[in-house]
């Protein structure tokens, strides 16, 4: 994976990102698997925008962070 610096922050973000808008469609059952696969491939940029009434659930994202600790 190639990375680029995010502005002048010193943070390195992957050139490829993962869109998360559809994660809520299956009640977030596959969220952990999708994040694990993205991480395995070096992706560290996630687009959390949701244009409809089913936004990406912040509680699921928080749980994923807990799984990683």
mmCIF file of N, CA and C in Angstrom:
data_model
loop_
_atom_site.group_PDB
_atom_site.id
_atom_site.type_symbol
_atom_site.label_atom_id
_atom_site.label_comp_id
_atom_site.label_asym_id
_atom_site.label_seq_id
_atom_site.Cartn_x
_atom_site.Cartn_y
_atom_site.Cartn_z
ATOM 1 N N UNK A 1 0.844 -1.172 0.000
ATOM 2 C CA UNK A 1 0.000 0.000 0.000
ATOM 3 C C UNK A 1 0.892 1.238 0.000
ATOM 4 N N UNK A 2 0.496 2.205 -0.764
ATOM 5 C CA UNK A 2 1.196 3.487 -0.766
ATOM 6 C C UNK A 2 0.454 4.440 0.159
ATOM 7 N N UNK A 3 1.224 5.320 0.791
ATOM 8 C CA UNK A 3 0.667 6.279 1.742
ATOM 9 C C UNK A 3 1.095 7.691 1.363
ATOM 10 N N UNK A 4 0.277 8.646 1.783
ATOM 11 C CA UNK A 4 0.588 10.061 1.576
ATOM 12 C C UNK A 4 0.415 10.800 2.895
ATOM 13 N N UNK A 5 1.192 11.868 3.037
ATOM 14 C CA UNK A 5 1.062 12.678 4.244
ATOM 15 C C UNK A 5 -0.221 13.500 4.159
ATOM 16 N N UNK A 6 -0.949 13.558 5.254
ATOM 17 C CA UNK A 6 -2.193 14.316 5.325
ATOM 18 C C UNK A 6 -1.866 15.753 5.720
ATOM 19 N N UNK A 7 -1.802 16.619 4.704
ATOM 20 C CA UNK A 7 -1.449 18.014 4.951
ATOM 21 C C UNK A 7 -0.092 18.110 5.616
ATOM 22 N N UNK A 8 -0.010 18.909 6.658
ATOM 23 C CA UNK A 8 1.233 19.059 7.424
ATOM 24 C C UNK A 8 1.135 18.383 8.787
ATOM 25 N N UNK A 9 0.258 17.382 8.902
ATOM 26 C CA UNK A 9 0.004 16.756 10.199
ATOM 27 C C UNK A 9 1.031 15.699 10.571
ATOM 28 N N UNK A 10 1.748 15.176 9.584
ATOM 29 C CA UNK A 10 2.655 14.067 9.837
ATOM 30 C C UNK A 10 1.959 12.715 9.782
ATOM 31 N N UNK A 11 0.631 12.727 9.643
ATOM 32 C CA UNK A 11 -0.124 11.477 9.541
ATOM 33 C C UNK A 11 -0.004 10.905 8.138
ATOM 34 N N UNK A 12 0.188 9.612 8.042
ATOM 35 C CA UNK A 12 0.269 8.930 6.757
ATOM 36 C C UNK A 12 -1.047 8.196 6.511
ATOM 37 N N UNK A 13 -1.725 8.526 5.412
ATOM 38 C CA UNK A 13 -2.989 7.867 5.078
ATOM 39 C C UNK A 13 -2.824 7.086 3.786
ATOM 40 N N UNK A 14 -3.532 5.982 3.705
ATOM 41 C CA UNK A 14 -3.440 5.127 2.528
ATOM 42 C C UNK A 14 -4.021 5.837 1.312
ATOM 43 N N UNK A 15 -3.432 5.576 0.141
ATOM 44 C CA UNK A 15 -3.940 6.170 -1.093
ATOM 45 C C UNK A 15 -5.297 5.589 -1.461
ATOM 46 N N UNK A 16 -5.594 4.411 -0.975
ATOM 47 C CA UNK A 16 -6.891 3.776 -1.202
ATOM 48 C C UNK A 16 -7.671 3.833 0.099
ATOM 49 N N UNK A 17 -8.920 4.257 0.016
ATOM 50 C CA UNK A 17 -9.778 4.319 1.192
ATOM 51 C C UNK A 17 -10.914 3.323 1.073
ATOM 52 N N UNK A 18 -11.637 3.136 2.160
ATOM 53 C CA UNK A 18 -12.777 2.228 2.192
ATOM 54 C C UNK A 18 -14.018 3.032 2.512
ATOM 55 N N UNK A 19 -15.007 2.982 1.611
ATOM 56 C CA UNK A 19 -16.292 3.620 1.864
ATOM 57 C C UNK A 19 -17.125 2.742 2.783
ATOM 58 N N UNK A 20 -17.791 3.340 3.740
ATOM 59 C CA UNK A 20 -18.514 2.569 4.760
ATOM 60 C C UNK A 20 -20.024 2.770 4.713
ATOM 61 N N UNK A 21 -20.537 3.440 3.688
ATOM 62 C CA UNK A 21 -21.960 3.773 3.668
ATOM 63 C C UNK A 21 -22.861 2.547 3.745
ATOM 64 N N UNK A 22 -22.521 1.455 3.091
ATOM 65 C CA UNK A 22 -23.388 0.278 3.082
ATOM 66 C C UNK A 22 -23.246 -0.629 4.284
ATOM 67 N N UNK A 23 -22.401 -0.289 5.233
ATOM 68 C CA UNK A 23 -22.158 -1.176 6.379
ATOM 69 C C UNK A 23 -23.411 -1.415 7.215
ATOM 70 N N UNK A 24 -24.359 -0.486 7.225
ATOM 71 C CA UNK A 24 -25.555 -0.625 8.057
ATOM 72 C C UNK A 24 -26.618 -1.512 7.424
ATOM 73 N N UNK A 25 -26.476 -1.834 6.155
ATOM 74 C CA UNK A 25 -27.519 -2.579 5.450
ATOM 75 C C UNK A 25 -27.744 -3.977 6.002
ATOM 76 N N UNK A 26 -26.747 -4.596 6.569
ATOM 77 C CA UNK A 26 -26.913 -5.947 7.130
ATOM 78 C C UNK A 26 -26.833 -5.916 8.654
ATOM 79 N N UNK A 27 -27.310 -4.799 9.243
ATOM 80 C CA UNK A 27 -27.253 -4.631 10.700
ATOM 81 C C UNK A 27 -25.818 -4.698 11.219
ATOM 82 N N UNK A 28 -24.871 -4.336 10.382
ATOM 83 C CA UNK A 28 -23.448 -4.256 10.734
ATOM 84 C C UNK A 28 -22.831 -5.612 11.082
ATOM 85 N N UNK A 29 -23.434 -6.698 10.609
ATOM 86 C CA UNK A 29 -22.911 -8.033 10.921
ATOM 87 C C UNK A 29 -21.534 -8.283 10.319
ATOM 88 N N UNK A 30 -21.226 -7.675 9.194
ATOM 89 C CA UNK A 30 -19.944 -7.915 8.527
ATOM 90 C C UNK A 30 -18.916 -6.815 8.765
ATOM 91 N N UNK A 31 -19.243 -5.860 9.609
ATOM 92 C CA UNK A 31 -18.367 -4.707 9.802
ATOM 93 C C UNK A 31 -16.973 -5.108 10.266
ATOM 94 N N UNK A 32 -16.874 -5.958 11.272
ATOM 95 C CA UNK A 32 -15.566 -6.362 11.786
ATOM 96 C C UNK A 32 -14.753 -7.046 10.695
ATOM 97 N N UNK A 33 -15.376 -7.936 9.936
ATOM 98 C CA UNK A 33 -14.673 -8.641 8.865
ATOM 99 C C UNK A 33 -14.173 -7.659 7.806
ATOM 100 N N UNK A 34 -15.000 -6.679 7.446
ATOM 101 C CA UNK A 34 -14.614 -5.696 6.433
ATOM 102 C C UNK A 34 -13.465 -4.810 6.918
ATOM 103 N N UNK A 35 -13.523 -4.377 8.174
ATOM 104 C CA UNK A 35 -12.426 -3.574 8.723
ATOM 105 C C UNK A 35 -11.149 -4.394 8.837
ATOM 106 N N UNK A 36 -11.269 -5.646 9.265
ATOM 107 C CA UNK A 36 -10.085 -6.508 9.364
ATOM 108 C C UNK A 36 -9.417 -6.684 8.006
ATOM 109 N N UNK A 37 -10.218 -6.909 6.961
ATOM 110 C CA UNK A 37 -9.653 -7.096 5.624
ATOM 111 C C UNK A 37 -9.004 -5.808 5.131
ATOM 112 N N UNK A 38 -9.644 -4.675 5.367
ATOM 113 C CA UNK A 38 -9.060 -3.394 4.963
ATOM 114 C C UNK A 38 -7.727 -3.176 5.672
ATOM 115 N N UNK A 39 -7.687 -3.463 6.963
ATOM 116 C CA UNK A 39 -6.443 -3.306 7.721
ATOM 117 C C UNK A 39 -5.361 -4.251 7.189
ATOM 118 N N UNK A 40 -5.741 -5.479 6.867
ATOM 119 C CA UNK A 40 -4.786 -6.451 6.329
ATOM 120 C C UNK A 40 -4.151 -5.933 5.041
ATOM 121 N N UNK A 41 -4.928 -5.190 4.261
ATOM 122 C CA UNK A 41 -4.434 -4.653 2.999
ATOM 123 C C UNK A 41 -3.753 -3.294 3.164
ATOM 124 N N UNK A 42 -3.660 -2.799 4.389
ATOM 125 C CA UNK A 42 -2.961 -1.544 4.642
ATOM 126 C C UNK A 42 -3.824 -0.304 4.555
ATOM 127 N N UNK A 43 -5.125 -0.467 4.429
ATOM 128 C CA UNK A 43 -6.026 0.684 4.340
ATOM 129 C C UNK A 43 -6.233 1.266 5.733
ATOM 130 N N UNK A 44 -6.029 2.577 5.844
ATOM 131 C CA UNK A 44 -6.259 3.239 7.127
ATOM 132 C C UNK A 44 -7.106 4.499 6.971
ATOM 133 N N UNK A 45 -7.699 4.674 5.793
ATOM 134 C CA UNK A 45 -8.588 5.811 5.531
ATOM 135 C C UNK A 45 -9.989 5.262 5.295
ATOM 136 N N UNK A 46 -10.955 5.694 6.111
ATOM 137 C CA UNK A 46 -12.331 5.229 6.007
ATOM 138 C C UNK A 46 -13.260 6.414 5.839
ATOM 139 N N UNK A 47 -14.110 6.355 4.814
ATOM 140 C CA UNK A 47 -15.093 7.392 4.543
ATOM 141 C C UNK A 47 -16.381 6.999 5.257
ATOM 142 N N UNK A 48 -16.779 7.766 6.262
ATOM 143 C CA UNK A 48 -17.946 7.437 7.074
ATOM 144 C C UNK A 48 -19.200 8.190 6.663
ATOM 145 N N UNK A 49 -19.169 8.884 5.520
ATOM 146 C CA UNK A 49 -20.339 9.634 5.070
ATOM 147 C C UNK A 49 -21.501 8.692 4.780
ATOM 148 N N UNK A 50 -22.692 9.096 5.181
ATOM 149 C CA UNK A 50 -23.909 8.338 4.865
ATOM 150 C C UNK A 50 -24.949 9.314 4.338
ATOM 151 N N UNK A 51 -25.426 9.087 3.128
ATOM 152 C CA UNK A 51 -26.354 10.019 2.501
ATOM 153 C C UNK A 51 -27.808 9.693 2.801
ATOM 154 N N UNK A 52 -28.078 8.546 3.400
ATOM 155 C CA UNK A 52 -29.465 8.144 3.634
ATOM 156 C C UNK A 52 -29.781 8.108 5.125
ATOM 157 N N UNK A 53 -30.876 7.476 5.457
ATOM 158 C CA UNK A 53 -31.316 7.421 6.853
ATOM 159 C C UNK A 53 -30.607 6.339 7.654
ATOM 160 N N UNK A 54 -29.665 5.638 7.051
ATOM 161 C CA UNK A 54 -28.953 4.555 7.744
ATOM 162 C C UNK A 54 -27.474 4.903 7.862
ATOM 163 N N UNK A 55 -27.139 5.851 8.734
ATOM 164 C CA UNK A 55 -25.728 6.237 8.864
ATOM 165 C C UNK A 55 -24.885 5.113 9.451
ATOM 166 N N UNK A 56 -23.607 5.195 9.238
ATOM 167 C CA UNK A 56 -22.690 4.245 9.851
ATOM 168 C C UNK A 56 -22.805 4.424 11.359
ATOM 169 N N UNK A 57 -23.038 3.347 12.041
ATOM 170 C CA UNK A 57 -23.272 3.424 13.482
ATOM 171 C C UNK A 57 -21.963 3.610 14.227
ATOM 172 N N UNK A 58 -21.898 4.692 14.987
ATOM 173 C CA UNK A 58 -20.687 4.998 15.736
ATOM 174 C C UNK A 58 -20.400 3.947 16.803
ATOM 175 N N UNK A 59 -21.468 3.327 17.353
ATOM 176 C CA UNK A 59 -21.234 2.309 18.373
ATOM 177 C C UNK A 59 -20.521 1.100 17.791
ATOM 178 N N UNK A 60 -20.824 0.764 16.533
ATOM 179 C CA UNK A 60 -20.153 -0.368 15.890
ATOM 180 C C UNK A 60 -18.687 -0.038 15.652
ATOM 181 N N UNK A 61 -18.406 1.188 15.228
ATOM 182 C CA UNK A 61 -17.017 1.591 15.015
ATOM 183 C C UNK A 61 -16.249 1.588 16.331
ATOM 184 N N UNK A 62 -16.885 2.028 17.404
ATOM 185 C CA UNK A 62 -16.230 2.007 18.713
ATOM 186 C C UNK A 62 -15.938 0.579 19.145
ATOM 187 N N UNK A 63 -16.888 -0.345 18.899
ATOM 188 C CA UNK A 63 -16.668 -1.749 19.235
ATOM 189 C C UNK A 63 -15.480 -2.301 18.459
ATOM 190 N N UNK A 64 -15.361 -1.920 17.195
ATOM 191 C CA UNK A 64 -14.229 -2.411 16.402
ATOM 192 C C UNK A 64 -12.915 -1.963 17.026
ATOM 193 N N UNK A 65 -12.869 -0.729 17.463
ATOM 194 C CA UNK A 65 -11.638 -0.238 18.103
ATOM 195 C C UNK A 65 -11.341 -1.047 19.356
ATOM 196 N N UNK A 66 -12.370 -1.439 20.085
ATOM 197 C CA UNK A 66 -12.162 -2.255 21.285
ATOM 198 C C UNK A 66 -11.661 -3.648 20.920
ATOM 199 N N UNK A 67 -12.142 -4.211 19.790
ATOM 200 C CA UNK A 67 -11.681 -5.530 19.350
ATOM 201 C C UNK A 67 -10.187 -5.502 19.086
ATOM 202 N N UNK A 68 -9.663 -4.361 18.675
ATOM 203 C CA UNK A 68 -8.258 -4.259 18.277
ATOM 204 C C UNK A 68 -7.333 -4.085 19.470
ATOM 205 N N UNK A 69 -7.874 -3.867 20.657
ATOM 206 C CA UNK A 69 -7.011 -3.655 21.825
ATOM 207 C C UNK A 69 -6.729 -4.952 22.542
#
